[in-house]
PDB file of C-alpha atoms and ligand atoms in Angstrom:
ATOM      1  CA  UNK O 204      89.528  80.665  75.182  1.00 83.00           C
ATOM      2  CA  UNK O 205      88.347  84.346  75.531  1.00 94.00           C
ATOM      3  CA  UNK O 206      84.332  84.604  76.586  1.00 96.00           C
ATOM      4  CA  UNK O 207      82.603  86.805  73.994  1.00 97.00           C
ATOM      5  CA  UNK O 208      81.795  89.748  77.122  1.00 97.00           C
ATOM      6  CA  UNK O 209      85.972  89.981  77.358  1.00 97.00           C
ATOM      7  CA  UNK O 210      86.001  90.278  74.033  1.00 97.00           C
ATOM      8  CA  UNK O 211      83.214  92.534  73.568  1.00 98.00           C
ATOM      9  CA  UNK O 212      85.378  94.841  76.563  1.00 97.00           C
ATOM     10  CA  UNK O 213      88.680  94.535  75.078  1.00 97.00           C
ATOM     11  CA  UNK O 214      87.612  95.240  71.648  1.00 97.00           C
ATOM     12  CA  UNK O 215      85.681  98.336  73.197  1.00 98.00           C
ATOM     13  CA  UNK O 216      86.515  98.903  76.750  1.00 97.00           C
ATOM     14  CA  UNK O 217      84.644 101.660  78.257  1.00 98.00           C
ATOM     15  CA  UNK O 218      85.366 104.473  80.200  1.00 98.00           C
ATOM     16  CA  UNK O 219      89.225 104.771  79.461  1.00 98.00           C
ATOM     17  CA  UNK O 220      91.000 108.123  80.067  1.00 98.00           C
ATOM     18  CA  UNK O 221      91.723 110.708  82.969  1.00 98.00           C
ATOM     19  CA  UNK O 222      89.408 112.343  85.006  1.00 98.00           C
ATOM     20  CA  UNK O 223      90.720 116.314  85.574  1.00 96.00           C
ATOM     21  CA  UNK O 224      90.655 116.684  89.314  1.00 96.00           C
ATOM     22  CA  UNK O 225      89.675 113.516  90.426  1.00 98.00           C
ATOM     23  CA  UNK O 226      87.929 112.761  94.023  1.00 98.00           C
ATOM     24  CA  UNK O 227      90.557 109.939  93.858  1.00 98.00           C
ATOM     25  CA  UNK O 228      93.397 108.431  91.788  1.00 97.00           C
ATOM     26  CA  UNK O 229      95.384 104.932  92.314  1.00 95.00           C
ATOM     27  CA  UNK O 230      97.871 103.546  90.687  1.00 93.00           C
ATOM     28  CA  UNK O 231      99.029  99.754  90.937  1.00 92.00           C
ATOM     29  CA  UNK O 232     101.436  97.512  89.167  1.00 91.00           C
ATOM     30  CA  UNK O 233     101.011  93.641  88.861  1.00 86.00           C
ATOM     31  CA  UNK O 234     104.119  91.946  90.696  1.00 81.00           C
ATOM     32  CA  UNK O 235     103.505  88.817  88.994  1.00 81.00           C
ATOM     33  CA  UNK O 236     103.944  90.701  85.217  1.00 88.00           C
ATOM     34  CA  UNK O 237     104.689  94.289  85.340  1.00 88.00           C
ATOM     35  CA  UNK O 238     102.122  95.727  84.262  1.00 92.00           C
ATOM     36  CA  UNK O 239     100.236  98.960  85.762  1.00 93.00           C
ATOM     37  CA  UNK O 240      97.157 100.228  85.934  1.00 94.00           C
ATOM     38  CA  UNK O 241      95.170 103.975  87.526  1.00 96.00           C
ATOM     39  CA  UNK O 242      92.092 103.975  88.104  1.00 97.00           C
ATOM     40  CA  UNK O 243      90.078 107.836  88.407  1.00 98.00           C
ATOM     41  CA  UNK O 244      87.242 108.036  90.644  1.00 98.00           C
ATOM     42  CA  UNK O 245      84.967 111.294  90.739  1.00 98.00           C
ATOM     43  CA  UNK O 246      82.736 110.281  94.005  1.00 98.00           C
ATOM     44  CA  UNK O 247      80.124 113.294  94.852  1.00 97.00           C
ATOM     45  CA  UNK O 248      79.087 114.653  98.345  1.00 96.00           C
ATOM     46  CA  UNK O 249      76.847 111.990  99.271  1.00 96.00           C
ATOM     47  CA  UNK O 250      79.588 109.504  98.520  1.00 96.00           C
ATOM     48  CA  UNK O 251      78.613 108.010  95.264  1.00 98.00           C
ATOM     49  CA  UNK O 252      81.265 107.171  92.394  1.00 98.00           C
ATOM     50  CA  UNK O 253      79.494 109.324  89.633  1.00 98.00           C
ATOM     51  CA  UNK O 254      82.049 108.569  87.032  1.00 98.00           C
ATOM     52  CA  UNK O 255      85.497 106.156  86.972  1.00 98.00           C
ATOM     53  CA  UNK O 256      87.472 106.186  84.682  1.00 98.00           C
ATOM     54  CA  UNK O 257      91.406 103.737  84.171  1.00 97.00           C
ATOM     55  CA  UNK O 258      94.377 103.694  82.151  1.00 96.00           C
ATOM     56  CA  UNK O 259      96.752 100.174  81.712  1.00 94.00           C
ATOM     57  CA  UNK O 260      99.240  99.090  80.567  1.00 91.00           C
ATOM     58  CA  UNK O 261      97.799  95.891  80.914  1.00 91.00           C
ATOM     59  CA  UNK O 262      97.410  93.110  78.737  1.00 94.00           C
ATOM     60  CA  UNK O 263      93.837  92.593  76.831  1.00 95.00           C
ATOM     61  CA  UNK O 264      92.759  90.485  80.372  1.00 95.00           C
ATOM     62  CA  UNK O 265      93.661  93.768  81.878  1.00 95.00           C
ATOM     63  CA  UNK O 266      91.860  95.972  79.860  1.00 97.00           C
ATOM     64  CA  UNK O 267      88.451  93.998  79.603  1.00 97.00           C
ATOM     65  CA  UNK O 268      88.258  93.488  83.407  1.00 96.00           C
ATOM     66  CA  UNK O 269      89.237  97.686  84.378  1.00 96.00           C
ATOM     67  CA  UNK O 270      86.014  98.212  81.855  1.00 97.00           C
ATOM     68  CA  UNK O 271      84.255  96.059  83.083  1.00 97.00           C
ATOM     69  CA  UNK O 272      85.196  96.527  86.785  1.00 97.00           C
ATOM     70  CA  UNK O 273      84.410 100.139  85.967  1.00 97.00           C
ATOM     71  CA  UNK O 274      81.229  99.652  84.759  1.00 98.00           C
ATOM     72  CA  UNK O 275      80.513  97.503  87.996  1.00 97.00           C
ATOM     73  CA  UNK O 276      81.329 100.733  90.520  1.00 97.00           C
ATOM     74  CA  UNK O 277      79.494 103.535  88.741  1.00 97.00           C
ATOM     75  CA  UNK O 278      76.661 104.881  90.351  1.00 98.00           C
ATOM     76  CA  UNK O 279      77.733 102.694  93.598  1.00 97.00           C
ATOM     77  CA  UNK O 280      78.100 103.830  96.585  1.00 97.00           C
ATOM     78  CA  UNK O 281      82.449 104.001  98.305  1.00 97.00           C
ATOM     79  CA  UNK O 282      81.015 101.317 100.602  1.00 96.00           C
ATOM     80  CA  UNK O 283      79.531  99.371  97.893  1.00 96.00           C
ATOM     81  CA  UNK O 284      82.240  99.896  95.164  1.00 96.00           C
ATOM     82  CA  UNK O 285      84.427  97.235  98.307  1.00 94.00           C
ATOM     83  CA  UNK O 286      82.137  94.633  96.815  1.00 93.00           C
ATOM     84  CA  UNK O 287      83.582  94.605  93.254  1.00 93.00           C
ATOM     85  CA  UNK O 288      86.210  92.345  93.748  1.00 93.00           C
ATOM     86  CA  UNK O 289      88.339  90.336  90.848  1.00 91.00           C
ATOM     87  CA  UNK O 290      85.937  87.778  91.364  1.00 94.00           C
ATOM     88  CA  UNK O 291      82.404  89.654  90.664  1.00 95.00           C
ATOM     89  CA  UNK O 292      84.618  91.375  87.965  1.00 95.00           C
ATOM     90  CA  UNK O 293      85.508  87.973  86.804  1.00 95.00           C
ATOM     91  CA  UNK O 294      81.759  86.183  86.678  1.00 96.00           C
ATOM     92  CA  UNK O 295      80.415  89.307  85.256  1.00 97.00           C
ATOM     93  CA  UNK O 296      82.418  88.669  82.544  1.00 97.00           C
ATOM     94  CA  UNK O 297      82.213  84.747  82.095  1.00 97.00           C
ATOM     95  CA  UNK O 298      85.186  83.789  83.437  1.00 96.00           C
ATOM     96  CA  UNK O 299      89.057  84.020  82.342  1.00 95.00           C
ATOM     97  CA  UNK O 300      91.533  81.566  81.591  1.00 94.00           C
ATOM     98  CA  UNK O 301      93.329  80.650  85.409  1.00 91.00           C
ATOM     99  CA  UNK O 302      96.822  82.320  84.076  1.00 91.00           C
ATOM    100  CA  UNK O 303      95.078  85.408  83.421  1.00 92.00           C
ATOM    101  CA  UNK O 304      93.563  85.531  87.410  1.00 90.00           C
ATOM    102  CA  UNK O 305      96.219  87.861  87.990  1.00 88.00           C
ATOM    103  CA  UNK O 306      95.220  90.388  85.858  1.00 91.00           C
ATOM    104  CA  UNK O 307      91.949  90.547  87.190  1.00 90.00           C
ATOM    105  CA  UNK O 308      93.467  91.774  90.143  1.00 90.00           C
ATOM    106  CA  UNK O 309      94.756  95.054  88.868  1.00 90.00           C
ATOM    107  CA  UNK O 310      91.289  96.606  88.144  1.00 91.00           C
ATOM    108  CA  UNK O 311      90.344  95.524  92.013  1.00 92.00           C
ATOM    109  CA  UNK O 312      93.335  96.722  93.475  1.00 92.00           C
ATOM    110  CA  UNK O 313      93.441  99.989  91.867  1.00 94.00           C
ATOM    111  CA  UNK O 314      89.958 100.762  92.794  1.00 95.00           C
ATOM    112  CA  UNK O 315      91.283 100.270  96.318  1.00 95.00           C
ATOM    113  CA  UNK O 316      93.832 102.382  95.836  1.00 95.00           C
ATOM    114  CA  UNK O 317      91.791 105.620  94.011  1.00 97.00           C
ATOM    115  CA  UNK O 318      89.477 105.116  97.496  1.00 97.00           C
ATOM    116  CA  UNK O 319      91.901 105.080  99.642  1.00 96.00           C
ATOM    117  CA  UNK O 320      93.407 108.405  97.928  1.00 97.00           C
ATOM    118  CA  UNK O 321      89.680 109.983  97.991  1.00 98.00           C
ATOM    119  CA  UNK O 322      89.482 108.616 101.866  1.00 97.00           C
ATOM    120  CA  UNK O 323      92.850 110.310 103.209  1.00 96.00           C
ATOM    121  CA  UNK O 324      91.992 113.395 100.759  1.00 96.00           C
ATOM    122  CA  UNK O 325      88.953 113.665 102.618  1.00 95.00           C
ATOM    123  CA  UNK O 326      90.105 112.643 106.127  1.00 96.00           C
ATOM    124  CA  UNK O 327      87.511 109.905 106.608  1.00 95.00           C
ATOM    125  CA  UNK O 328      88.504 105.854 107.239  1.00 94.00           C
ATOM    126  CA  UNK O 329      86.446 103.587 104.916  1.00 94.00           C
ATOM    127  CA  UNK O 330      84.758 100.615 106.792  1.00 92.00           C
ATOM    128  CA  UNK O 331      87.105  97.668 105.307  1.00 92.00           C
ATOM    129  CA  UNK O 332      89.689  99.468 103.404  1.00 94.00           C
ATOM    130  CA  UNK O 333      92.729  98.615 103.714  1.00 89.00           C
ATOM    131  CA  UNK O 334      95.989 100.793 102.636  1.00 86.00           C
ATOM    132  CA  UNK O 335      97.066  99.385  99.343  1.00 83.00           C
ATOM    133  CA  UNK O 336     100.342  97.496  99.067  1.00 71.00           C
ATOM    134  CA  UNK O 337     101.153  97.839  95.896  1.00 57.00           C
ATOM    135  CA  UNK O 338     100.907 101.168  95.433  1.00 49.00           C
ATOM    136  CA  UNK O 339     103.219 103.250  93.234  1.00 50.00           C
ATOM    137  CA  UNK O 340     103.543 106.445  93.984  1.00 47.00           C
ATOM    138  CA  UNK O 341     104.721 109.029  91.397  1.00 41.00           C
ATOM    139  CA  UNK O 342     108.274 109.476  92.114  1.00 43.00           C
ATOM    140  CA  UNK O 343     109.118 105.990  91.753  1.00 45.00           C
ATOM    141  CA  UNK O 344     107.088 105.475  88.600  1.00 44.00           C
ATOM    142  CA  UNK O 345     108.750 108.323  86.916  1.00 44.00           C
ATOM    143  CA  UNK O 346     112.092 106.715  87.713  1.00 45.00           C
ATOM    144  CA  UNK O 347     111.188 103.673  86.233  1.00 44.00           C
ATOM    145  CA  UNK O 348     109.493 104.635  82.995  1.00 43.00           C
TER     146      UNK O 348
HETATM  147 FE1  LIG C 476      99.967  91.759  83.012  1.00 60.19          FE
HETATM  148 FE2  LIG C 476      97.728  90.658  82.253  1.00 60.19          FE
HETATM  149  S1  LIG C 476      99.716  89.958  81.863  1.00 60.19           S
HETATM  150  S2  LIG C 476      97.997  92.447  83.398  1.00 60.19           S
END
C-alpha cells in the first residue's frame, strides 16, 4: 500500500535532528491525530535554506514525507521553499494512501512555521506566508508532554 520511495524514506529518512542556532524553528501538531512535528531551517544571507533539518512524532507517513519534504527545500531559495507543498511532497514520493493525506501536511506546515520564525527573527514579511495556525509554542507543549 506503501510506494517503495516512502519506504525507502521511512526506513532511512534523511536529515533528522536539531540544528544548534537555527535561522528558524517551527513546531506543529496534526489536529486530526496528535501528532507533532519541528522542522530546523539554517537559511544564509542571501536567503537560501542551506541545511533543514525535523523531528516527529509522527507516524511512518510522517516521517517519510518531513525527509522527503526536506530534501525538496534544501538549497531553495525562502521564496521557493512556499512551493513545497503536501502535494509536491506527496508526488515526489508516489503517492500515499488518502487516510494518510493528513500527515503529509505536517512536514508542509512546519516548514511554514520555521519561515515564519526566520521572517519575524529577521523583521522581513515573506511574499505569501501566512502566520501558522497551528503553531505550538513552547509553553504549551511543555504542559502537555
Ligand atoms: Fe499522525 Fe500520521 S497519523 S502524522
Amino acid at each position: 500500500m506503501y510506494s517503495e520511495k516512502v519506504m525507502d524514506h521511512f526506513e532511512h529518512p534523511r536529515n533528522v535532528g536539531e540544528i544548534e542556532n537555527a535561522s528558524g524553528v517551527g513546531t506543529v501538531g496534526n489536529a486530526k491525530c496528535g501528532d507533532i512535528m519541528r522542522m530546523y531551517l539554517d537559511i544564509d544571507d542571501k536567503g537560501v535554506i542551506n541545511e533543514c533539518k525535523f523531528k516527529t512524532f509522527g507516524c511512518g507517513a510522517a516521517v517519510a514525507t518531513s525527509s522527503m519534504a526536506t530534501e525538496l527545500v534544501k538549497g531553495k531559495t525562502v521564496q521557493e521553499a512556499l512551493e513545497v507543498t503536501n502535494k509536491a511532497v506527496m508526488e515526489a514520493l508516489d503517492g500515499l494512501p488518502p487516510v494518510k493525506v493528513h500527515c503529509s501536511l505536517l512536514a508542509e506546515e512546519a516548514i511554514h512555521a520555521a519561515l515564519w520564525d526566520y521572517a519575524e527573527k529577521k523583521h522581513i514579511k515573506i511574499e505569501g506566508l501566512e502566520k501558522p495556525k497551528t503553531d505550538i509554542s513552547e509553553e504549551e507543549e511543555e504542559e502537555e508532554y
